[in-house]
N, CA and C of each residue as an Amber inpcrd file, in Angstrom:
protein
   555
 150.1860000  90.2580000 190.8120000 152.1580000  90.5750000 190.3570000
 152.1220000  92.3780000 190.8070000 153.0090000  92.5200000 191.9150000
 153.5030000  94.2370000 191.5750000 154.5760000  94.7660000 192.0260000
 154.7780000  95.3710000 190.3280000 156.0820000  95.5020000 189.9670000
 156.8880000  96.2390000 191.5600000 158.2010000  96.0450000 191.1640000
 158.9770000  96.4700000 192.0910000 159.4670000  97.7850000 192.3790000
 158.3010000  98.3210000 191.3740000 158.4710000  99.8020000 190.9370000
 157.6850000 100.5370000 190.4590000 157.1780000 101.8260000 190.9660000
 155.8800000 102.5210000 189.8990000 155.2020000 101.7700000 190.3390000
 153.4690000 101.8190000 189.3780000 152.3390000 101.7070000 190.0040000
 151.6070000 101.6640000 188.5230000 151.4010000 100.2510000 188.1080000
 151.0090000  99.6980000 186.3930000 150.7450000  98.5960000 186.8020000
 149.0030000  98.4570000 186.5270000 147.8870000  97.4680000 186.2060000
 148.3970000  96.2840000 186.3840000 148.9800000  95.9080000 184.4490000
 149.1890000  94.4040000 183.8950000 150.5060000  94.5300000 184.5650000
 151.2510000  93.5380000 185.5620000 152.7440000  93.0780000 185.6220000
 152.9670000  91.9330000 185.3390000 153.8760000  90.9250000 184.4410000
 153.7170000  90.2570000 184.8680000 155.5110000  89.7970000 184.4710000
 155.7260000  88.6580000 184.6490000 157.3310000  88.1090000 184.5630000
 157.4440000  88.2080000 182.8790000 158.8090000  88.6890000 183.3370000
 158.9370000  88.9160000 181.3560000 158.6900000  87.8330000 180.6730000
 159.1700000  85.9990000 181.4440000 159.3580000  85.2800000 180.6610000
 157.4250000  84.3860000 180.3470000 156.9890000  85.2520000 180.8640000
 155.7290000  84.6470000 180.7860000 154.9150000  86.2660000 179.8320000
 155.6790000  86.7370000 179.5560000 154.6650000  88.0110000 178.4780000
 155.2080000  88.1230000 177.2270000 156.3750000  87.0500000 176.9660000
 157.4950000  86.9220000 175.5880000 156.4590000  87.2620000 174.4620000
 155.1070000  86.4050000 174.4840000 153.7730000  87.0360000 173.2350000
 154.3160000  88.6900000 173.0530000 154.3500000  89.9140000 174.3060000
 154.5450000  91.3760000 174.0020000 155.9560000  91.4990000 173.4100000
 156.6780000  90.4470000 173.6670000 157.8670000  91.3470000 173.2950000
 158.3750000  91.3950000 172.1340000 159.4510000  91.7800000 171.2290000
 159.9260000  91.9190000 170.0010000 160.8610000  90.8120000 169.8220000
 160.7670000  90.1760000 168.4670000 161.9450000  89.1070000 168.6180000
 163.0210000  88.8510000 169.4160000 163.7990000  89.9830000 168.7320000
 165.4900000  89.5690000 169.9300000 164.7430000  89.4510000 171.7760000
 164.6190000  90.5170000 171.6670000 163.8980000  90.7500000 173.3740000
 163.3640000  89.2420000 173.6490000 162.6260000  88.7700000 172.7700000
 161.7650000  87.4920000 173.8720000 162.7140000  86.4630000 173.4740000
 163.4520000  86.2250000 172.0490000 164.4350000  85.3230000 172.5160000
 165.5310000  85.7130000 173.3390000 165.7910000  86.6900000 173.7800000
 166.6960000  86.8120000 174.6350000 165.9820000  86.6910000 176.3910000
 164.7700000  87.2270000 176.3170000 164.5090000  86.0920000 178.1650000
 164.3700000  84.8980000 177.7650000 163.7890000  83.9950000 176.7390000
 164.1060000  83.1090000 176.4670000 164.9790000  82.3220000 177.4630000
 166.7520000  82.6230000 176.2890000 167.7450000  82.4610000 176.7390000
 168.1360000  82.7380000 177.7840000 167.3870000  83.3870000 178.9200000
 168.3690000  83.5790000 179.5580000 169.4190000  83.2070000 180.9860000
 170.4770000  83.3400000 180.5090000 171.3250000  82.5890000 181.6940000
 171.8180000  83.5540000 182.2830000 171.8650000  85.0000000 183.2390000
 172.6280000  85.7680000 182.9630000 171.9610000  85.7830000 185.2820000
 173.3480000  85.8910000 186.3080000 173.2930000  85.7860000 187.5240000
 172.0100000  85.6260000 187.9640000 171.1830000  86.8030000 187.6390000
 169.8300000  87.1620000 188.0650000 168.5940000  86.6450000 187.1160000
 168.1420000  85.7990000 188.1250000 167.1360000  85.1660000 187.2620000
 165.9630000  85.4470000 186.9860000 165.4530000  85.0350000 185.3380000
 164.8070000  85.7910000 184.1080000 163.6780000  85.6540000 185.2290000
 162.4320000  85.3520000 185.8600000 161.6390000  85.8450000 186.9220000
 161.9260000  87.1750000 187.7730000 163.1250000  87.5180000 187.5070000
 162.7550000  88.5720000 188.1510000 163.0940000  89.8230000 187.2570000
 162.9810000  89.6960000 186.2440000 162.6990000  90.2360000 184.6400000
 161.0890000  90.4120000 184.8580000 160.7440000  92.5650000 184.3130000
 159.6090000  92.1540000 185.1370000 158.7790000  93.2080000 183.7170000
 157.6160000  92.8680000 182.9100000 157.1680000  93.6760000 182.2390000
 155.9850000  93.7740000 182.6180000 155.5120000  95.6830000 181.8730000
 155.0000000  96.1470000 182.0610000 154.3470000  96.4770000 181.5780000
 153.1980000  96.0600000 181.4530000 152.2060000  97.2220000 179.8810000
 151.8460000  98.2370000 180.3320000 152.6600000  98.7890000 179.3950000
 151.9180000 100.6850000 179.4530000 151.0750000 100.9830000 177.3790000
 150.9220000 102.6290000 177.1880000 150.0200000 102.5130000 176.6180000
 151.4690000 103.0860000 175.6840000 151.7330000 102.2850000 174.1020000
 153.1770000 103.0590000 173.5760000 152.7480000 104.4580000 173.2150000
 151.7780000 105.3900000 173.4560000 151.5220000 106.3940000 173.0020000
 152.1410000 107.5550000 173.9590000 152.6090000 106.5810000 175.1300000
 153.2490000 107.5100000 176.1630000 154.5880000 106.4470000 176.8110000
 155.4310000 106.0440000 175.4110000 156.8660000 105.9410000 175.8620000
 157.6490000 106.7830000 176.3810000 157.8910000 107.6460000 175.4760000
 158.5700000 108.4770000 175.2550000 158.6460000 109.1920000 176.8900000
 159.8600000 109.3580000 177.2080000 160.3050000 110.1880000 178.8510000
 159.6280000 111.1630000 179.7540000 158.9670000 112.2820000 178.6590000
 158.6830000 113.1010000 179.8910000 157.0400000 112.7980000 179.8610000
 157.0500000 112.4060000 178.5110000 155.1300000 111.5780000 178.3500000
 154.9030000 110.6260000 178.9970000 155.9150000 109.8760000 179.8550000
 155.7720000 108.4940000 180.1460000 155.3390000 108.6030000 181.8150000
 156.3860000 110.2890000 182.3810000 156.2420000 110.4340000 183.3280000
 154.9540000 111.5560000 183.8230000 154.3650000 111.9120000 182.7710000
 153.2660000 112.8510000 183.3700000 152.7710000 111.1810000 183.4830000
 152.2590000 110.3880000 183.2900000 150.9960000 109.0870000 183.4600000
 151.0990000 108.0870000 183.9650000 152.3710000 108.1460000 184.0470000
 152.8300000 107.1960000 185.4220000 153.6750000 107.7520000 186.6490000
 154.5560000 108.9810000 186.3870000 154.6000000 109.6030000 187.7330000
 155.8800000 109.5590000 187.7010000 156.4130000 110.9340000 188.3990000
 157.8610000 111.9140000 188.0870000 158.4840000 111.1380000 188.8540000
 158.1440000 109.6970000 189.7540000 159.3580000 109.8010000 190.9450000
 159.8120000 108.4410000 190.4490000 159.3020000 108.3100000 188.7450000
 160.0400000 107.0590000 187.9280000 160.9440000 107.4880000 187.2700000
 161.2700000 109.3430000 187.3910000 162.4340000 109.5430000 186.7040000
 163.6390000 108.9560000 186.8410000 164.3760000 109.0530000 187.8440000
 165.5890000 108.5660000 188.7410000 165.3740000 106.9560000 188.8460000
 164.3660000 106.4860000 188.5880000 164.2450000 104.9480000 188.7050000
 164.2440000 104.1310000 187.2560000 164.1800000 105.4430000 186.4290000
 163.7890000 104.7800000 185.1090000 165.8680000 104.7190000 183.5700000
 165.8400000 104.3750000 182.9010000 167.1540000 104.7360000 182.3820000
 167.0220000 104.2900000 180.8780000 167.6950000 105.0010000 179.7110000
 167.3930000 105.2170000 178.4240000 167.9660000 104.3840000 177.3350000
 168.2890000 104.2550000 176.8470000 169.0210000 103.0790000 175.8310000
 168.8780000 103.7340000 174.6180000 170.6640000 103.9460000 174.1390000
 170.5100000 104.8860000 173.0430000 172.3060000 103.8570000 172.5110000
 171.8390000 104.5590000 170.7430000 172.7290000 103.5710000 170.0290000
 173.4300000 104.2890000 169.4880000 174.8500000 104.1840000 169.5250000
 175.8420000 105.3280000 168.9180000 176.9090000 104.0490000 168.4850000
 176.7310000 105.1460000 166.9690000 178.4860000 104.7720000 166.2110000
 179.7780000 105.3160000 166.2880000 180.1770000 104.5490000 166.7310000
 181.5790000 104.8700000 166.9490000 182.5090000 104.7460000 165.5040000
 182.9720000 105.8420000 164.4090000 184.4290000 106.1250000 163.8490000
 185.8550000 105.4910000 163.5320000 186.2020000 104.7010000 163.2270000
 187.7140000 104.7570000 163.0260000 187.9120000 104.5390000 161.6750000
 188.7300000 104.6950000 160.9000000 189.4650000 104.7440000 160.0540000
 188.5110000 103.9030000 158.8730000 186.8760000 104.9060000 158.6070000
 186.3260000 104.7420000 157.7840000 185.8940000 103.6030000 157.7090000
 186.0010000 102.8710000 159.1690000 184.8750000 101.8160000 159.2880000
 183.6140000 102.5030000 160.5810000 182.1450000 101.7270000 161.1820000
 181.6510000 102.3220000 161.3310000 181.1060000 101.3960000 162.6860000
 181.3550000 101.0830000 163.7010000 181.0680000  99.9430000 164.3660000
 180.0780000 100.6310000 165.7000000 179.0470000  99.7690000 165.7870000
 177.4300000 100.2130000 166.5040000 177.0700000  99.7950000 168.2260000
 177.5110000 100.3110000 169.0840000 177.0470000 100.0570000 170.7430000
 176.0070000 100.9120000 171.4670000 175.3560000  99.7390000 172.3640000
 174.4830000 100.4860000 172.8330000 175.2790000 101.5780000 174.3820000
 174.6850000 102.7560000 174.8380000 174.1700000 103.0670000 175.9820000
 173.7170000 103.7060000 176.7270000 173.7190000 102.2150000 177.9920000
 172.4130000 102.9590000 179.1720000 172.7120000 103.8030000 179.9700000
 171.7940000 104.9170000 180.1720000 171.9480000 106.3090000 181.3290000
 170.9150000 106.3670000 181.8540000 170.9720000 107.0670000 183.0610000
 169.9980000 107.5820000 183.6440000 168.8090000 108.2010000 182.4190000
 167.6710000 108.4090000 182.8420000 166.2690000 109.1660000 182.0440000
 166.9150000 110.5070000 182.0920000 167.4590000 110.4010000 183.2780000
 167.4570000 112.2050000 183.4370000 169.0500000 112.8260000 183.1570000
 169.9370000 111.8750000 182.6350000 170.5700000 111.9860000 181.8330000
 170.9350000 111.7740000 180.7980000 171.8080000 112.7020000 179.8130000
 172.2050000 112.9410000 178.8630000 173.8270000 111.6410000 178.2500000
 173.8170000 110.7410000 177.2180000 174.8770000 110.2420000 177.0710000
 176.3640000 111.1490000 176.8390000 177.3420000 110.7540000 177.3450000
 178.2520000 111.7030000 176.8920000 179.3540000 110.8370000 175.8000000
 178.3950000 111.3220000 174.0930000 179.2900000 110.7510000 172.8140000
 180.5940000 110.8310000 173.5000000 180.6410000 112.0740000 173.3420000
 181.5340000 112.6710000 172.2800000 183.2200000 112.8150000 173.2950000
 182.9720000 111.9700000 174.9170000 184.1200000 112.0370000 175.0670000
 183.7330000 110.9010000 175.9900000 183.1370000 110.2100000 176.6450000
 183.2790000 108.3970000 177.2120000 183.0770000 107.8630000 176.4970000
 181.6230000 107.8930000 176.2760000 181.2130000 106.6600000 174.9810000
 182.5170000 106.1040000 173.8140000 183.2010000 107.6780000 172.9720000
 183.7490000 107.6470000 172.2710000 185.3740000 106.6570000 172.4360000
 185.4400000 107.5720000 173.9760000 187.0250000 106.9000000 174.1020000
 186.9680000 105.2640000 174.8080000 185.8790000 105.0640000 175.5890000
 184.8070000 103.2240000 175.7940000 185.1720000 102.3260000 174.4220000
 184.7780000 103.6060000 172.7360000 184.3810000 102.9980000 171.8360000
 185.9830000 102.6530000 170.9040000 186.5730000 102.9090000 171.7330000
 188.4020000 103.1900000 170.7700000 188.1350000 103.8310000 169.6600000
 187.5260000 104.7880000 169.3340000 186.5180000 105.6330000 167.9920000
 186.8460000 107.2000000 167.7950000 187.4370000 107.6670000 167.0990000
 187.9670000 109.4460000 166.7140000 186.5800000 109.9600000 166.9760000
 185.7420000 109.0750000 165.9080000 184.6670000 110.5660000 166.2580000
 182.9750000 109.2050000 166.5620000 182.3880000 109.9590000 167.5900000
 180.6160000 109.4470000 167.8120000 180.3440000 110.0700000 167.3970000
 178.9900000 109.3030000 167.6530000 177.3540000 109.8830000 167.1430000
 176.3560000 109.4970000 167.9320000 175.3630000 109.2430000 167.7730000
 173.5440000 109.1470000 167.9210000 173.9890000 108.8370000 166.0270000
 173.2870000 107.2540000 166.5310000 173.2310000 106.3510000 165.2120000
 172.2930000 107.0120000 164.7310000 171.6210000 106.7360000 163.1650000
 170.3920000 107.1030000 162.8980000 169.5990000 106.2120000 163.4500000
 168.0970000 106.8990000 163.3860000 167.4150000 106.3120000 163.5460000
 167.0580000 105.0490000 162.4010000 166.9980000 104.6890000 161.4940000
 166.6140000 104.1410000 160.4450000 167.9690000 102.8940000 161.0880000
 168.7550000 102.9830000 161.5010000 170.4490000 102.2820000 161.6960000
 169.7090000 101.4780000 162.4930000 169.8710000 102.4210000 163.5000000
 168.9720000 101.6260000 165.7550000 168.1730000 100.6640000 165.5030000
 167.0350000 101.2560000 164.5130000 166.1480000 100.1360000 164.3010000
 166.5900000  98.8830000 164.0900000 166.5470000  99.2080000 162.9010000
 167.3230000  98.6220000 161.5910000 167.7150000  97.0570000 162.0210000
 168.7160000  97.5020000 162.9880000 170.5270000  96.7000000 163.2180000
 169.5810000  95.8440000 164.2930000 168.8790000  96.6650000 165.8050000
 168.0310000  95.3310000 166.5010000 167.3660000  95.5830000 166.6080000
 165.7920000  94.8570000 165.6190000 165.2570000  94.6710000 165.3750000
 163.8350000  95.0340000 166.3440000 164.2090000  96.0130000 166.6090000
 163.2500000  96.9730000 167.7480000 163.0870000  98.6150000 167.5990000
 162.0100000  98.9130000 168.3760000 160.9430000 100.0990000 167.9010000
 161.8040000 101.4600000 168.2220000 161.5780000 102.1670000 168.2050000
 162.6030000 104.0360000 168.4540000 162.0860000 104.7420000 169.5640000
 162.1180000 103.9560000 170.5590000 161.3490000 104.7180000 171.3100000
 161.5260000 103.7410000 172.3950000 161.8240000 102.2600000 171.9770000
 161.6820000 101.1630000 173.0730000 162.5690000 100.5680000 173.2620000
 164.2400000 100.6020000 172.1930000 165.0500000  99.9450000 172.3920000
 165.6430000  99.6180000 174.2730000 165.8590000  98.2130000 173.8210000
 166.7380000  98.2460000 175.3740000 167.6860000  97.2970000 175.2280000
 169.1730000  97.4400000 176.0320000 170.1000000  96.3620000 176.0270000
 169.6620000  95.1230000 175.9050000 168.4810000  95.0170000 176.4250000
 168.3490000  92.9350000 176.7090000 167.9360000  93.2310000 175.0490000
 168.6040000  91.6850000 174.8300000 167.9220000  91.5040000 173.4630000
 168.6270000  91.9930000 172.0890000 169.8090000  92.3490000 171.9040000
 170.9570000  93.1630000 171.1130000 172.1870000  92.9940000 170.2710000
 172.2700000  92.3840000 169.3710000 173.1670000  92.3260000 168.9950000
 174.5740000  91.6020000 169.3060000 174.9340000  90.6270000 169.4350000
 176.2260000  90.2530000 170.6580000 177.0230000  90.3020000 170.3910000
 177.2550000  90.7580000 169.1350000 178.7630000  92.0990000 169.0660000
 179.1110000  93.2170000 169.4720000 177.4970000  93.5920000 169.8560000
 177.6050000  95.3370000 169.9490000 178.0310000  95.0550000 171.4720000
 179.1090000  96.0540000 171.7380000 179.6110000  96.5960000 173.0920000
 177.9590000  97.1590000 173.4200000 177.8440000  97.4220000 175.1280000
 176.9120000  97.0000000 175.7400000 177.1720000  98.7060000 176.8580000
 177.4720000  99.4820000 176.8090000 178.1820000 100.6930000 177.9900000
 176.5740000 100.8320000 178.7230000 177.1210000  99.9250000 179.9660000
 176.4410000 100.6720000 181.0270000 176.8840000 101.3630000 182.3250000
 176.1980000 102.7650000 182.7020000 176.7750000 103.8140000 183.1360000
 176.7390000 103.2040000 184.7420000 177.3150000 103.1630000 185.3130000
 177.0640000 102.6910000 186.8740000 176.2940000 103.1440000 187.9190000
 175.6270000 104.6730000 187.0440000 174.5040000 104.9150000 188.6000000
 173.2680000 103.7450000 188.7000000 173.2390000 103.8060000 186.6460000
 172.1530000 102.5210000 186.3210000 172.5410000 100.9270000 187.0760000
 173.3080000 100.9480000 187.4020000 174.1840000  98.9760000 187.2710000
 173.8420000  99.3750000 189.5620000 174.0370000 100.6180000 189.6830000
 173.9520000 100.6320000 191.2810000 172.6080000 100.8630000 191.3090000
 171.3470000 100.3430000 190.7670000 169.7520000 100.4310000 191.3850000
 169.3080000  99.3820000 191.6940000 168.8710000  98.9690000 192.4500000
 168.7250000  97.9570000 192.4160000 167.2110000  97.8760000 191.5000000
 166.4440000  98.3690000 191.4010000 165.7180000  98.6150000 189.6760000
 165.9630000  99.4190000 188.6060000 165.8790000  99.0370000 188.0630000
 165.7150000 100.1360000 186.6920000 164.2870000  99.5430000 185.4940000
 164.0560000 100.7060000 185.3400000 162.6050000 100.9980000 183.8460000
 163.5750000 101.3860000 182.8430000 162.9750000 100.2570000 182.3900000
 164.0390000 100.0900000 180.5260000 163.1810000  99.7710000 179.3230000
 163.0280000 100.3670000 178.4470000 162.3110000  99.6780000 177.1850000
 162.3830000  98.4800000 176.9880000 161.4050000  98.1820000 176.0230000
 161.0380000  96.1740000 176.2480000 161.4220000  96.0220000 174.7020000
 162.0020000  97.0880000 173.8590000 162.0100000  96.3180000 172.5880000
 160.8680000  96.8060000 171.9340000 160.3910000  96.7810000 172.1840000
 158.5320000  98.2420000 171.2060000 158.1240000  99.3530000 172.1940000
 157.2390000 100.0130000 171.9010000 157.1120000 100.9090000 172.7570000
 155.7930000 100.9070000 173.2390000 154.7480000  99.7890000 173.1790000
 154.2640000  99.7790000 174.0480000 155.0820000  98.6620000 175.1290000
 155.2900000  99.0220000 176.5790000 155.4610000  98.2570000 177.3090000
 156.7700000  98.1490000 177.8980000 157.0790000  97.7880000 178.9560000
 158.6110000  98.7740000 179.3450000 158.8640000  97.4850000 180.5480000
 160.3800000  97.5110000 180.5180000 161.0090000  95.8570000 181.5900000
 161.7130000  96.6290000 182.7350000 161.4160000  95.9820000 183.9040000
 162.0980000  96.7810000 185.2310000 162.6460000  95.3800000 185.6200000
 164.0090000  95.7390000 185.3430000 165.4050000  94.6470000 186.0160000
 165.5560000  95.3720000 187.2160000 167.0370000  94.3520000 187.6690000
 167.4560000  94.5030000 188.1430000 168.4390000  95.3410000 187.9090000
 169.5150000  96.2900000 188.3460000 170.7690000  96.8780000 187.9250000
 171.4290000  96.4530000 187.0660000 171.8550000  95.3100000 188.3430000
 172.5370000  93.9450000 188.1900000 172.7360000  93.1850000 187.0270000
 171.4390000  93.5550000 186.3950000 170.8820000  92.2170000 185.2030000
 171.5620000  92.7730000 184.0290000 171.8910000  94.1060000 184.0220000
 171.8740000  94.9930000 182.5660000 173.9150000  95.1630000 182.8130000
 174.4350000  95.4480000 184.2690000 175.6070000  94.9720000 184.7550000
 176.3970000  93.2320000 183.6780000 175.3210000  92.4080000 184.2720000
 175.9120000  91.6090000 183.5030000 175.4010000  90.6440000 182.1180000
 174.7700000  91.8000000 181.0690000 174.3300000  91.2180000 179.8950000
 176.2560000  90.7620000 179.7410000 175.7050000  89.9770000 178.4400000
 177.3430000  89.3300000 177.8730000 177.6780000  91.1900000 177.1360000
 178.9840000  91.6760000 176.8220000 179.4200000  92.5310000 175.9120000
 179.2100000  93.8680000 176.5300000 178.8030000  93.4430000 178.0940000
 178.7400000  94.9030000 178.8540000 180.0630000  95.5440000 179.6050000
 179.9290000  96.7250000 179.8920000 181.0550000  97.4730000 180.3670000
 180.4170000  98.3200000 181.5040000 180.0630000  98.5750000 183.0530000
 180.0050000  99.1120000 183.6560000 180.7550000 100.5390000 183.2210000
 179.6760000 101.8460000 182.7930000 181.1500000 103.1790000 183.1720000
 180.7620000 104.3620000 183.8760000 181.5380000 104.4050000 185.2240000
 181.0780000 105.4560000 184.9470000 181.6140000 107.1990000 184.8160000
 180.6440000 107.9220000 184.9080000 180.2230000 108.8950000 184.1560000
 179.1880000 109.1030000 182.4880000 179.0510000 107.8980000 182.3680000
 178.7820000 107.7480000 181.1690000 177.4220000 108.7940000 180.8450000
 176.9110000 108.8180000 181.4580000 175.7040000 109.7990000 181.9670000
 175.5000000 111.2850000 182.8920000 175.9050000 112.4620000 181.8640000
 176.2490000 113.9150000 182.3030000 174.3740000 114.0690000 182.4090000
 174.8920000 114.5390000 184.1410000 173.2380000 115.4330000 183.9930000
 173.4710000 116.7600000 184.2160000
């Protein structure tokens, strides 16, 4: 099987790679019921030490920058209560945390969640967090530029491996909202 983008040696439909996925991501793939069939979610095996965007692009090709997205966990605070959400933006962009994300979450203050919180609450590894398999109550904000991609490369829940999925699959996740301008370049 060939990946829909990039040049990877080991490529499998995600439902056939459940053993390589962390539990919450494997559970989400196993129970997938979106508009996009589960076999269109593709797992590519990659080296864990190359998981961070800059290093990944050095090894797998800079052309993947505009076809890759990062999922970051944001903490919104209002009236002493903190809520967590995921923001998915192109890898070349940064999340507009204090503007667009804060307003979407209805928070007075927003910031990136501490690493321990992000990994502890998601059950995923830092550097591999993906919107697929997040806690079901979390809002998932997806930048419109990501949702519009035919395929997008995202984390797989661990530093080893990535998922390649149609952008519309991310837009169709439970609690997902497509947001214009979430990512600023």
